[in-house]
Each structure stands twice: as C-alpha cells, then as structure tokens.
Amino acid sequence: MARSVDDAAASAQEPAEAKNSDGDRCPHCGSDQRGEQIPEEHLRAGWYGEWNGEPRHFSRTLLVEIRGVYDGGLFWACPDCDGRWHRWPPGSRLHAAAEPYVQRHQRPTTP
C-alpha cells in the first residue's frame, strides 16, 4: 500500500517506544511491559541505538496493524489484559482512525 503525505508526516511523529505517562506499564492493568533483557553484546554492537551501559529490555507491548486502515502500527495493546491505547497524537488522522479499535477494548484504569 502506498503511503500518503499524511502518513509520511505522521511517521516523523512516531514514538520510538511504547512508553506512556507511567513509564513501561500498561495504562489499564498496570502490568510491567518490559520483556527480556537485551543481550549486552547486541547493545555494544549498536543494534539498539546509543547505549549508556545500563541494562535495557525488549518491550512486551504489542503494536497493532489493521490492514486497509494504515500500513503500519496503529495503536498499542497490552499482552496481559488486551487493553489498548493510542499511539498517535490527538487530532491526527491516524488517532481518529485508531479510535474505534481503541475504544472497543478500553479497560478501566487501575486505581
């Protein structure tokens, strides 16, 4: 599928990781989204960007693509509770496209 100008502009705003205001936790169930530790030799090789010597982890957060809606990740999902949250900023075309899928699986936020 060809990418539109809107898609190209949105790609420039793509977040690098599935982080939210609470760090590496699902905003719905609070589960830790850090996966296995990335092997140090891979970090030293620069396969995962700059490295400051601190341990880093893979992410367990799922990036969901909906065929025919957007050729790429449209929203984030938790592998534990299937809670979903937006990847794109409010007001963007891709945020609006993701809204029906995100809202359908909203989970109550943990108190």
mmCIF file with all atom_site columns, C-alpha atoms in Angstrom:
data_model
loop_
_atom_site.group_PDB
_atom_site.id
_atom_site.type_symbol
_atom_site.label_atom_id
_atom_site.label_alt_id
_atom_site.label_comp_id
_atom_site.label_asym_id
_atom_site.label_entity_id
_atom_site.label_seq_id
_atom_site.pdbx_PDB_ins_code
_atom_site.Cartn_x
_atom_site.Cartn_y
_atom_site.Cartn_z
_atom_site.occupancy
_atom_site.B_iso_or_equiv
_atom_site.pdbx_formal_charge
_atom_site.auth_seq_id
_atom_site.auth_comp_id
_atom_site.auth_asym_id
_atom_site.auth_atom_id
_atom_site.pdbx_PDB_model_num
ATOM 1   C CA . MET A 1 1   ? 0.000   0.000  0.000  1.00 0.00 ? 1   MET A CA 1
ATOM 2   C CA . ALA A 1 2   ? 1.403   3.415  -0.919 1.00 0.00 ? 2   ALA A CA 1
ATOM 3   C CA . ARG A 1 3   ? 1.988   5.878  1.882  1.00 0.00 ? 3   ARG A CA 1
ATOM 4   C CA . SER A 1 4   ? 0.243   9.217  1.701  1.00 0.00 ? 4   SER A CA 1
ATOM 5   C CA . VAL A 1 5   ? 1.728   12.589 2.614  1.00 0.00 ? 5   VAL A CA 1
ATOM 6   C CA . ASP A 1 6   ? -0.283  12.446 5.864  1.00 0.00 ? 6   ASP A CA 1
ATOM 7   C CA . ASP A 1 7   ? 1.249   9.053  6.655  1.00 0.00 ? 7   ASP A CA 1
ATOM 8   C CA . ALA A 1 8   ? 4.756   10.346 5.945  1.00 0.00 ? 8   ALA A CA 1
ATOM 9   C CA . ALA A 1 9   ? 4.186   13.342 8.213  1.00 0.00 ? 9   ALA A CA 1
ATOM 10  C CA . ALA A 1 10  ? 2.793   11.076 10.928 1.00 0.00 ? 10  ALA A CA 1
ATOM 11  C CA . SER A 1 11  ? 5.838   8.790  10.668 1.00 0.00 ? 11  SER A CA 1
ATOM 12  C CA . ALA A 1 12  ? 8.012   11.716 11.665 1.00 0.00 ? 12  ALA A CA 1
ATOM 13  C CA . GLN A 1 13  ? 5.979   11.879 14.905 1.00 0.00 ? 13  GLN A CA 1
ATOM 14  C CA . GLU A 1 14  ? 6.127   8.131  15.600 1.00 0.00 ? 14  GLU A CA 1
ATOM 15  C CA . PRO A 1 15  ? 7.137   7.349  19.174 1.00 0.00 ? 15  PRO A CA 1
ATOM 16  C CA . ALA A 1 16  ? 10.244  5.205  19.431 1.00 0.00 ? 16  ALA A CA 1
ATOM 17  C CA . GLU A 1 17  ? 8.911   3.036  22.251 1.00 0.00 ? 17  GLU A CA 1
ATOM 18  C CA . ALA A 1 18  ? 5.625   2.010  23.808 1.00 0.00 ? 18  ALA A CA 1
ATOM 19  C CA . LYS A 1 19  ? 6.006   4.305  26.784 1.00 0.00 ? 19  LYS A CA 1
ATOM 20  C CA . ASN A 1 20  ? 3.204   6.143  28.471 1.00 0.00 ? 20  ASN A CA 1
ATOM 21  C CA . SER A 1 21  ? 2.947   8.584  31.366 1.00 0.00 ? 21  SER A CA 1
ATOM 22  C CA . ASP A 1 22  ? 3.637   5.728  33.789 1.00 0.00 ? 22  ASP A CA 1
ATOM 23  C CA . GLY A 1 23  ? 6.819   4.546  32.030 1.00 0.00 ? 23  GLY A CA 1
ATOM 24  C CA . ASP A 1 24  ? 6.839   0.916  30.953 1.00 0.00 ? 24  ASP A CA 1
ATOM 25  C CA . ARG A 1 25  ? 3.469   -0.065 32.433 1.00 0.00 ? 25  ARG A CA 1
ATOM 26  C CA . CYS A 1 26  ? 0.120   -0.800 30.833 1.00 0.00 ? 26  CYS A CA 1
ATOM 27  C CA . PRO A 1 27  ? -2.162  2.192  31.470 1.00 0.00 ? 27  PRO A CA 1
ATOM 28  C CA . HIS A 1 28  ? -5.071  -0.230 32.023 1.00 0.00 ? 28  HIS A CA 1
ATOM 29  C CA . CYS A 1 29  ? -3.860  -3.113 34.226 1.00 0.00 ? 29  CYS A CA 1
ATOM 30  C CA . GLY A 1 30  ? -0.504  -1.707 35.334 1.00 0.00 ? 30  GLY A CA 1
ATOM 31  C CA . SER A 1 31  ? 1.487   -4.770 34.232 1.00 0.00 ? 31  SER A CA 1
ATOM 32  C CA . ASP A 1 32  ? 5.183   -4.317 33.555 1.00 0.00 ? 32  ASP A CA 1
ATOM 33  C CA . GLN A 1 33  ? 5.738   -4.185 29.791 1.00 0.00 ? 33  GLN A CA 1
ATOM 34  C CA . ARG A 1 34  ? 9.470   -4.824 29.957 1.00 0.00 ? 34  ARG A CA 1
ATOM 35  C CA . GLY A 1 35  ? 10.439  -8.111 28.357 1.00 0.00 ? 35  GLY A CA 1
ATOM 36  C CA . GLU A 1 36  ? 13.713  -9.983 28.448 1.00 0.00 ? 36  GLU A CA 1
ATOM 37  C CA . GLN A 1 37  ? 16.943  -8.073 28.881 1.00 0.00 ? 37  GLN A CA 1
ATOM 38  C CA . ILE A 1 38  ? 18.660  -7.199 25.587 1.00 0.00 ? 38  ILE A CA 1
ATOM 39  C CA . PRO A 1 39  ? 21.996  -9.058 25.408 1.00 0.00 ? 39  PRO A CA 1
ATOM 40  C CA . GLU A 1 40  ? 24.913  -6.770 26.224 1.00 0.00 ? 40  GLU A CA 1
ATOM 41  C CA . GLU A 1 41  ? 26.811  -7.790 23.088 1.00 0.00 ? 41  GLU A CA 1
ATOM 42  C CA . HIS A 1 42  ? 23.885  -6.548 20.968 1.00 0.00 ? 42  HIS A CA 1
ATOM 43  C CA . LEU A 1 43  ? 23.843  -3.249 22.846 1.00 0.00 ? 43  LEU A CA 1
ATOM 44  C CA . ARG A 1 44  ? 27.613  -2.855 22.437 1.00 0.00 ? 44  ARG A CA 1
ATOM 45  C CA . ALA A 1 45  ? 27.239  -3.525 18.704 1.00 0.00 ? 45  ALA A CA 1
ATOM 46  C CA . GLY A 1 46  ? 24.833  -0.595 18.464 1.00 0.00 ? 46  GLY A CA 1
ATOM 47  C CA . TRP A 1 47  ? 21.916  -2.660 17.177 1.00 0.00 ? 47  TRP A CA 1
ATOM 48  C CA . TYR A 1 48  ? 19.529  -0.830 19.529 1.00 0.00 ? 48  TYR A CA 1
ATOM 49  C CA . GLY A 1 49  ? 20.782  2.758  19.309 1.00 0.00 ? 49  GLY A CA 1
ATOM 50  C CA . GLU A 1 50  ? 23.076  4.513  21.730 1.00 0.00 ? 50  GLU A CA 1
ATOM 51  C CA . TRP A 1 51  ? 23.863  2.669  24.924 1.00 0.00 ? 51  TRP A CA 1
ATOM 52  C CA . ASN A 1 52  ? 24.880  4.238  28.250 1.00 0.00 ? 52  ASN A CA 1
ATOM 53  C CA . GLY A 1 53  ? 25.948  0.993  29.928 1.00 0.00 ? 53  GLY A CA 1
ATOM 54  C CA . GLU A 1 54  ? 22.643  0.486  31.773 1.00 0.00 ? 54  GLU A CA 1
ATOM 55  C CA . PRO A 1 55  ? 20.604  -2.710 31.181 1.00 0.00 ? 55  PRO A CA 1
ATOM 56  C CA . ARG A 1 56  ? 17.855  -2.356 28.578 1.00 0.00 ? 56  ARG A CA 1
ATOM 57  C CA . HIS A 1 57  ? 14.882  -4.597 27.871 1.00 0.00 ? 57  HIS A CA 1
ATOM 58  C CA . PHE A 1 58  ? 12.772  -5.625 24.939 1.00 0.00 ? 58  PHE A CA 1
ATOM 59  C CA . SER A 1 59  ? 9.155   -4.454 25.110 1.00 0.00 ? 59  SER A CA 1
ATOM 60  C CA . ARG A 1 60  ? 6.223   -6.825 25.584 1.00 0.00 ? 60  ARG A CA 1
ATOM 61  C CA . THR A 1 61  ? 3.769   -4.191 24.331 1.00 0.00 ? 61  THR A CA 1
ATOM 62  C CA . LEU A 1 62  ? 2.097   -5.155 21.071 1.00 0.00 ? 62  LEU A CA 1
ATOM 63  C CA . LEU A 1 63  ? 1.967   -2.726 18.155 1.00 0.00 ? 63  LEU A CA 1
ATOM 64  C CA . VAL A 1 64  ? -1.227  -3.487 16.221 1.00 0.00 ? 64  VAL A CA 1
ATOM 65  C CA . GLU A 1 65  ? -1.647  -3.003 12.476 1.00 0.00 ? 65  GLU A CA 1
ATOM 66  C CA . ILE A 1 66  ? -5.112  -3.046 10.885 1.00 0.00 ? 66  ILE A CA 1
ATOM 67  C CA . ARG A 1 67  ? -4.956  -3.927 7.202  1.00 0.00 ? 67  ARG A CA 1
ATOM 68  C CA . GLY A 1 68  ? -6.738  -1.448 4.989  1.00 0.00 ? 68  GLY A CA 1
ATOM 69  C CA . VAL A 1 69  ? -6.674  1.241  7.679  1.00 0.00 ? 69  VAL A CA 1
ATOM 70  C CA . TYR A 1 70  ? -2.959  2.051  7.970  1.00 0.00 ? 70  TYR A CA 1
ATOM 71  C CA . ASP A 1 71  ? 0.147   0.329  6.644  1.00 0.00 ? 71  ASP A CA 1
ATOM 72  C CA . GLY A 1 72  ? 1.973   0.266  9.974  1.00 0.00 ? 72  GLY A CA 1
ATOM 73  C CA . GLY A 1 73  ? 1.325   0.167  13.706 1.00 0.00 ? 73  GLY A CA 1
ATOM 74  C CA . LEU A 1 74  ? -1.936  1.943  14.517 1.00 0.00 ? 74  LEU A CA 1
ATOM 75  C CA . PHE A 1 75  ? -2.191  1.547  18.313 1.00 0.00 ? 75  PHE A CA 1
ATOM 76  C CA . TRP A 1 76  ? -0.578  -0.185 21.304 1.00 0.00 ? 76  TRP A CA 1
ATOM 77  C CA . ALA A 1 77  ? -2.060  -3.215 23.118 1.00 0.00 ? 77  ALA A CA 1
ATOM 78  C CA . CYS A 1 78  ? -1.225  -4.978 26.372 1.00 0.00 ? 78  CYS A CA 1
ATOM 79  C CA . PRO A 1 79  ? -0.494  -8.736 26.064 1.00 0.00 ? 79  PRO A CA 1
ATOM 80  C CA . ASP A 1 80  ? -1.890  -9.305 29.570 1.00 0.00 ? 80  ASP A CA 1
ATOM 81  C CA . CYS A 1 81  ? -5.286  -7.572 29.584 1.00 0.00 ? 81  CYS A CA 1
ATOM 82  C CA . ASP A 1 82  ? -5.785  -6.638 25.891 1.00 0.00 ? 82  ASP A CA 1
ATOM 83  C CA . GLY A 1 83  ? -6.201  -3.014 26.965 1.00 0.00 ? 83  GLY A CA 1
ATOM 84  C CA . ARG A 1 84  ? -5.400  -0.651 24.097 1.00 0.00 ? 84  ARG A CA 1
ATOM 85  C CA . TRP A 1 85  ? -4.086  2.895  23.936 1.00 0.00 ? 85  TRP A CA 1
ATOM 86  C CA . HIS A 1 86  ? -3.327  5.454  21.296 1.00 0.00 ? 86  HIS A CA 1
ATOM 87  C CA . ARG A 1 87  ? -0.009  5.726  19.527 1.00 0.00 ? 87  ARG A CA 1
ATOM 88  C CA . TRP A 1 88  ? -0.771  8.915  17.607 1.00 0.00 ? 88  TRP A CA 1
ATOM 89  C CA . PRO A 1 89  ? -1.393  12.430 18.950 1.00 0.00 ? 89  PRO A CA 1
ATOM 90  C CA . PRO A 1 90  ? -4.989  13.639 19.388 1.00 0.00 ? 90  PRO A CA 1
ATOM 91  C CA . GLY A 1 91  ? -6.262  15.484 16.356 1.00 0.00 ? 91  GLY A CA 1
ATOM 92  C CA . SER A 1 92  ? -4.192  13.476 13.870 1.00 0.00 ? 92  SER A CA 1
ATOM 93  C CA . ARG A 1 93  ? -5.804  11.439 11.113 1.00 0.00 ? 93  ARG A CA 1
ATOM 94  C CA . LEU A 1 94  ? -4.263  8.232  12.487 1.00 0.00 ? 94  LEU A CA 1
ATOM 95  C CA . HIS A 1 95  ? -5.533  8.901  16.020 1.00 0.00 ? 95  HIS A CA 1
ATOM 96  C CA . ALA A 1 96  ? -9.049  9.202  14.567 1.00 0.00 ? 96  ALA A CA 1
ATOM 97  C CA . ALA A 1 97  ? -8.565  6.007  12.514 1.00 0.00 ? 97  ALA A CA 1
ATOM 98  C CA . ALA A 1 98  ? -7.473  4.083  15.644 1.00 0.00 ? 98  ALA A CA 1
ATOM 99  C CA . GLU A 1 99  ? -10.272 5.406  17.862 1.00 0.00 ? 99  GLU A CA 1
ATOM 100 C CA . PRO A 1 100 ? -12.898 2.713  17.111 1.00 0.00 ? 100 PRO A CA 1
ATOM 101 C CA . TYR A 1 101 ? -10.395 -0.086 17.798 1.00 0.00 ? 101 TYR A CA 1
ATOM 102 C CA . VAL A 1 102 ? -9.016  1.510  20.955 1.00 0.00 ? 102 VAL A CA 1
ATOM 103 C CA . GLN A 1 103 ? -12.433 2.406  22.408 1.00 0.00 ? 103 GLN A CA 1
ATOM 104 C CA . ARG A 1 104 ? -13.872 -1.048 21.726 1.00 0.00 ? 104 ARG A CA 1
ATOM 105 C CA . HIS A 1 105 ? -11.327 -2.617 24.087 1.00 0.00 ? 105 HIS A CA 1
ATOM 106 C CA . GLN A 1 106 ? -10.960 0.036  26.772 1.00 0.00 ? 106 GLN A CA 1
ATOM 107 C CA . ARG A 1 107 ? -10.324 -1.353 30.212 1.00 0.00 ? 107 ARG A CA 1
ATOM 108 C CA . PRO A 1 108 ? -10.978 0.584  33.414 1.00 0.00 ? 108 PRO A CA 1
ATOM 109 C CA . THR A 1 109 ? -7.799  2.242  34.622 1.00 0.00 ? 109 THR A CA 1
ATOM 110 C CA . THR A 1 110 ? -6.339  0.675  37.766 1.00 0.00 ? 110 THR A CA 1
ATOM 111 C CA . PRO A 1 111 ? -6.927  2.947  40.809 1.00 0.00 ? 111 PRO A CA 1
#
